[in-house]
Tab-separated table of C-alpha atoms in Angstrom:
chain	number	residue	atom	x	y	z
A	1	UNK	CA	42.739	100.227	126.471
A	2	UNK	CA	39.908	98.264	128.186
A	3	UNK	CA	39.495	99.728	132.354
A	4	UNK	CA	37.275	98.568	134.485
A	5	UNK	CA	35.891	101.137	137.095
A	6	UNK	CA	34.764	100.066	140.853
A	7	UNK	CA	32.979	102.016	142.792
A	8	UNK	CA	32.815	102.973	146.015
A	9	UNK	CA	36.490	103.566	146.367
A	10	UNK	CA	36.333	102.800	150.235
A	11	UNK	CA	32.778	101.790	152.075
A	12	UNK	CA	32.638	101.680	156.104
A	13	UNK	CA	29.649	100.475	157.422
A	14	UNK	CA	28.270	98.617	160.701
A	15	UNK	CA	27.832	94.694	160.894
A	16	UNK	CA	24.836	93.424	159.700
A	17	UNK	CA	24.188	96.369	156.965
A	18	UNK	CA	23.472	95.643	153.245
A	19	UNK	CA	25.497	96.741	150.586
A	20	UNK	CA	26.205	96.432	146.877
A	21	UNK	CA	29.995	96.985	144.813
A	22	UNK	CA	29.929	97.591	141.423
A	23	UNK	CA	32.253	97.159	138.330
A	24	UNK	CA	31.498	99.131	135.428
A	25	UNK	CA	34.014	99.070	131.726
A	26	UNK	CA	32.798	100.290	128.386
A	27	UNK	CA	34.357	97.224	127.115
A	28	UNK	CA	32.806	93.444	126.813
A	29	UNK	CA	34.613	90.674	128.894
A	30	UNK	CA	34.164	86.743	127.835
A	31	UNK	CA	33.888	86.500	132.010
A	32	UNK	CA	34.804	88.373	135.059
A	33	UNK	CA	36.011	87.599	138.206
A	34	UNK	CA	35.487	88.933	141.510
A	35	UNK	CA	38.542	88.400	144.348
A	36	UNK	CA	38.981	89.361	147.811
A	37	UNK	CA	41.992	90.538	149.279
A	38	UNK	CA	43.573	90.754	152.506
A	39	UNK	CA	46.381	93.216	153.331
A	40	UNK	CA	50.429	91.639	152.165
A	41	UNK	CA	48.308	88.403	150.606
A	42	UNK	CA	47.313	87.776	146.799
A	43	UNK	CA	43.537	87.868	145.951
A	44	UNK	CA	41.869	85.458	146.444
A	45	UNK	CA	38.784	83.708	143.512
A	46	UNK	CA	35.377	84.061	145.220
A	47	UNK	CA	33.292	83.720	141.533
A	48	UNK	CA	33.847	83.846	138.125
A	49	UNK	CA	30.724	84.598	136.248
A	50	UNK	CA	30.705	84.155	131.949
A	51	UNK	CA	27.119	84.473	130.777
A	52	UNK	CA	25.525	87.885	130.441
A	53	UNK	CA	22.256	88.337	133.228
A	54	UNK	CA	24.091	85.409	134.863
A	55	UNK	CA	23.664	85.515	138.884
A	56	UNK	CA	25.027	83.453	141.585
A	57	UNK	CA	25.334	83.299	145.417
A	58	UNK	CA	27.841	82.207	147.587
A	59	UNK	CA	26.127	82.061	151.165
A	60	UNK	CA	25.419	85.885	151.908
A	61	UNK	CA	27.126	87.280	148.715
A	62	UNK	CA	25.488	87.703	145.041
A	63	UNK	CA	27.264	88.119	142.014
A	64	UNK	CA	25.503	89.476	139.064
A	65	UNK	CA	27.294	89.890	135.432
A	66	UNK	CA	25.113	92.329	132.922
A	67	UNK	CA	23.386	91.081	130.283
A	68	UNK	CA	25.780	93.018	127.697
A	69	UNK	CA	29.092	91.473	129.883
A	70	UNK	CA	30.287	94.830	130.379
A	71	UNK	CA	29.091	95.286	133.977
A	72	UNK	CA	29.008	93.406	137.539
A	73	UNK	CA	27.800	94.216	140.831
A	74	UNK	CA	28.844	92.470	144.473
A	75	UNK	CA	26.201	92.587	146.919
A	76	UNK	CA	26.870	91.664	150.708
A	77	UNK	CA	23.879	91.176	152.946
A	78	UNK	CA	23.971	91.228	156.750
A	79	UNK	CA	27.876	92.299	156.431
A	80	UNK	CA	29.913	91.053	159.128
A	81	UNK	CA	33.547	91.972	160.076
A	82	UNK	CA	34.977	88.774	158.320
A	83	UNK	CA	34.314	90.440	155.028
A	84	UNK	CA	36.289	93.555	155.602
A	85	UNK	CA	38.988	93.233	152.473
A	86	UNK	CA	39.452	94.748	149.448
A	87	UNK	CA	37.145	93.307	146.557
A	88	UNK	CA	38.357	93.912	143.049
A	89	UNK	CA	36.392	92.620	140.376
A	90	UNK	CA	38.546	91.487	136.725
A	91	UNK	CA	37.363	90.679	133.233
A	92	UNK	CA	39.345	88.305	131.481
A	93	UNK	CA	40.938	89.272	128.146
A	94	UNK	CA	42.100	86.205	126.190
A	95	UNK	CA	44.967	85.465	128.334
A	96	UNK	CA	44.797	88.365	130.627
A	97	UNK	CA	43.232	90.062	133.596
A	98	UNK	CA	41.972	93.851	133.531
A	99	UNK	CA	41.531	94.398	137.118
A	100	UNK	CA	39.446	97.562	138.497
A	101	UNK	CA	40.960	99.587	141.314
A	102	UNK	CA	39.083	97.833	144.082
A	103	UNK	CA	36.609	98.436	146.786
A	104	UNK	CA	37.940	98.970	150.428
A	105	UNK	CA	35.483	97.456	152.688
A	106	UNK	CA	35.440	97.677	156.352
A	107	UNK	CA	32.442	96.336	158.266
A	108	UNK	CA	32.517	97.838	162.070
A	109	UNK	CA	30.858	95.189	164.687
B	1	UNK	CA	47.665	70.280	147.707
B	2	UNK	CA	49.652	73.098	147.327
B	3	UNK	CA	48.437	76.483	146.071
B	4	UNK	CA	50.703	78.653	144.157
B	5	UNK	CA	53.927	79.523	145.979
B	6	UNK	CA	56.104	82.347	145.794
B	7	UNK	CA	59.217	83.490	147.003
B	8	UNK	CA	61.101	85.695	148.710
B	9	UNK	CA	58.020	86.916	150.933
B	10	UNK	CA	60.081	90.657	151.328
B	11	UNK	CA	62.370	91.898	149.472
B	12	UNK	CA	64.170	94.952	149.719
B	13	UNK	CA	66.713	96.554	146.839
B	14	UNK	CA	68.662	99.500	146.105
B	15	UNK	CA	67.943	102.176	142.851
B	16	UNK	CA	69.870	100.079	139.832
B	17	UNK	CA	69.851	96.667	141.256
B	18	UNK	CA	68.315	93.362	139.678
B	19	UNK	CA	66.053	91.200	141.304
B	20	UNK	CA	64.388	87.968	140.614
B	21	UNK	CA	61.479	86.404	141.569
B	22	UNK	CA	60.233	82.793	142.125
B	23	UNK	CA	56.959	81.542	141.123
B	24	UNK	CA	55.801	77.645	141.263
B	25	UNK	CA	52.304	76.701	140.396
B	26	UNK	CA	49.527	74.915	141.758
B	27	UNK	CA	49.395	71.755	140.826
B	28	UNK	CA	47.914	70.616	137.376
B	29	UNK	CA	48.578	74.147	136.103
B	30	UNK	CA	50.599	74.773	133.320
B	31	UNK	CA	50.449	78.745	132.761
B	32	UNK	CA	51.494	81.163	134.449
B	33	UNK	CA	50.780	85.127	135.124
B	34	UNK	CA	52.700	88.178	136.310
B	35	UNK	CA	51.147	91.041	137.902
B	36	UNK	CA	52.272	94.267	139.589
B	37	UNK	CA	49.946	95.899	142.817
B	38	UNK	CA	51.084	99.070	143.346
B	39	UNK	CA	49.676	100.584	147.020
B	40	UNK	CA	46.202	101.222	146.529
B	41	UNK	CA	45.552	100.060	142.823
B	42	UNK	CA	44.564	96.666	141.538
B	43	UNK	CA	47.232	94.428	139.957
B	44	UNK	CA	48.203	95.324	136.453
B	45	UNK	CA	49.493	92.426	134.034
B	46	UNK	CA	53.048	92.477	133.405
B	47	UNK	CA	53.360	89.012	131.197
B	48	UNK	CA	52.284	85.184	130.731
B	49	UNK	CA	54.056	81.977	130.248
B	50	UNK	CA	52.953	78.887	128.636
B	51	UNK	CA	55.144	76.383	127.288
B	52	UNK	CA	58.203	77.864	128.015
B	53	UNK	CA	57.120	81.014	126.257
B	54	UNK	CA	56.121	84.378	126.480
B	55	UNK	CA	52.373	84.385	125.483
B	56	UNK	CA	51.214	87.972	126.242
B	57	UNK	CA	52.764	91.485	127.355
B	58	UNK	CA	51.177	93.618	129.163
B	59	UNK	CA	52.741	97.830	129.178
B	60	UNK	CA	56.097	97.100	130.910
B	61	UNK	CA	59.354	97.918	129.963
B	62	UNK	CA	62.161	95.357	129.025
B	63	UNK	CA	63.792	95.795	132.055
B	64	UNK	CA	61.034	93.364	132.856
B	65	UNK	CA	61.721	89.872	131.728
B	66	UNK	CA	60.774	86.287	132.940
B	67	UNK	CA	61.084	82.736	132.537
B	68	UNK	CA	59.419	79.552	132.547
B	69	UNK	CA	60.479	75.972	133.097
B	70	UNK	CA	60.136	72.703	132.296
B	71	UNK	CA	58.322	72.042	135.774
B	72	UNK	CA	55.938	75.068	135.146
B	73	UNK	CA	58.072	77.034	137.735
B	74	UNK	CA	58.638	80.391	136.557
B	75	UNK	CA	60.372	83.339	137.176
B	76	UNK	CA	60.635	87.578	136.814
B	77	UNK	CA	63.515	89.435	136.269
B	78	UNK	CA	63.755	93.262	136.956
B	79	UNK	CA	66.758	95.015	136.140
B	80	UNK	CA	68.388	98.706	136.775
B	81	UNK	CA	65.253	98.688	139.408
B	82	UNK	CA	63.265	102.455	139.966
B	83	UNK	CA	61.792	103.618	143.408
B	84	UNK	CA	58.698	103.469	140.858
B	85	UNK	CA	59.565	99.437	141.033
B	86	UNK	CA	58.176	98.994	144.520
B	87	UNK	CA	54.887	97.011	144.867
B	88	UNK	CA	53.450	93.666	145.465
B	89	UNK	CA	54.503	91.068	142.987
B	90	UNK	CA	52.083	88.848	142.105
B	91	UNK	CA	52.289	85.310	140.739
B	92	UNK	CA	48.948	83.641	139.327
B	93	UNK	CA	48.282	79.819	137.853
B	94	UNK	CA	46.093	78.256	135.372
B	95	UNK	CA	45.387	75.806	133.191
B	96	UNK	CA	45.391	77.103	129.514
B	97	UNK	CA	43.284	80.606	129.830
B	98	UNK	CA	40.734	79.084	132.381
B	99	UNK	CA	40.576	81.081	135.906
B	100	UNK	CA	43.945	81.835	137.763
B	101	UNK	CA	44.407	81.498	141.249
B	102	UNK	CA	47.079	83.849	142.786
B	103	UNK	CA	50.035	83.094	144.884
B	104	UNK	CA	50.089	85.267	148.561
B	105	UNK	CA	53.227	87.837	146.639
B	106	UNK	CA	56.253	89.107	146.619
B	107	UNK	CA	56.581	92.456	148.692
B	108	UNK	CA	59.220	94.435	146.493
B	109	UNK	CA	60.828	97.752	148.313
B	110	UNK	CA	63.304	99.754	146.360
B	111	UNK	CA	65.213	102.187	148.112
């Protein structure tokens, strides 16, 4: 059975910390996806990232996949109370999604 | 253009009931996921559609069961529903295996 495990479980900070999510599975993924989601709504696609050491930004928020594609990390800089959500990250499995348990984040202003 | 749509938004249902739920795609998209989100846990993969056809299972029960049509639409059966039933019912799109994009869900409460 392939898991992926997120960690922190929950993260509070204040607005305009750092801070970094991560996605850990023993198992290799042909990609993984990282979504955000807001409370009674589906997830929503910020990045899908397929090559291993493959990094990529979107505005204040880098994605990095591990150069074995069995890892991922999420990190937010200057956090702002827009991006409080859950973030789960989700490696693709032929026609599936393993999804980890997600990372609550709340960002205090 | 449309995202992925689902329906009911709420649902509630009594111990041993059926329910069905609605799915349609985004446009373009000819595949379509199932997931369950139980409170506090990521979504877990229940089964996918493609052509009409059940592609993949994920660890449900039978009492799970879907369907797709000919427009792409699709839908998910649960019968002789269990408190253990009640979650967020997610719908997700794509075309072929490539990324899927998720419909807002299906709020399931079984009482």
């Amino acid at each position: 059975t392939q898991l992926l495990e997120q960690s922190p479980q929950f993260l509070s900070i204040q607005e305009g910390e750092n801070l970094t999510v991560y996605c850990n599975s023993s198992s290799v993924f042909s990609s993984l996806q990282w979504y955000r989601q807001e409370p009674g709504e589906g997830p929503v696609l910020l990045v899908t990232v397929v090559t291993g050491g493959e990094v990529k930004k979107l505005k204040r928020l880098t994605f990095q996949f591990g150069d074995a594609r069995k890892d991922s990390s999420l990190h937010i800089t200057a956090a702002q109370p827009g991006d409080t959500g859950l973030y789960l990250c989700a490696g693709a499995n032929g026609n599936k999604l393993v999804f980890g348990a997600g990372t609550i984040l709340r960002v205090k202003s | 253009d449309a995202g992925v749509t689902q329906s009911p938004t709420h649902l509630i249902k009594t111990r041993g009931q059926q329910v069905t739920l609605r799915c349609s795609p985004k446009s373009g998209h000819d595949t379509v996921s199932w997931y369950q989100q139980a409170l506090g846990q990521g979504p877990q993969f229940i089964f996918q559609y493609y052509e009409e056809e059940e592609r993949q299972r994920g660890n449900f029960p039978d009492r799970f069961s879907g369907h797709q049509f000919p427009n792409y639409s699709s839908e998910l059966n649960v019968n002789a529903l269990l408190l253990g039933d009640s979650a967020l019912y997610l719908c997700a799109s794509s075309f072929g295996t490539a990324v899927q994009y998720f419909g807002p869900g299906t709020r399931l409460t079984v009482t």
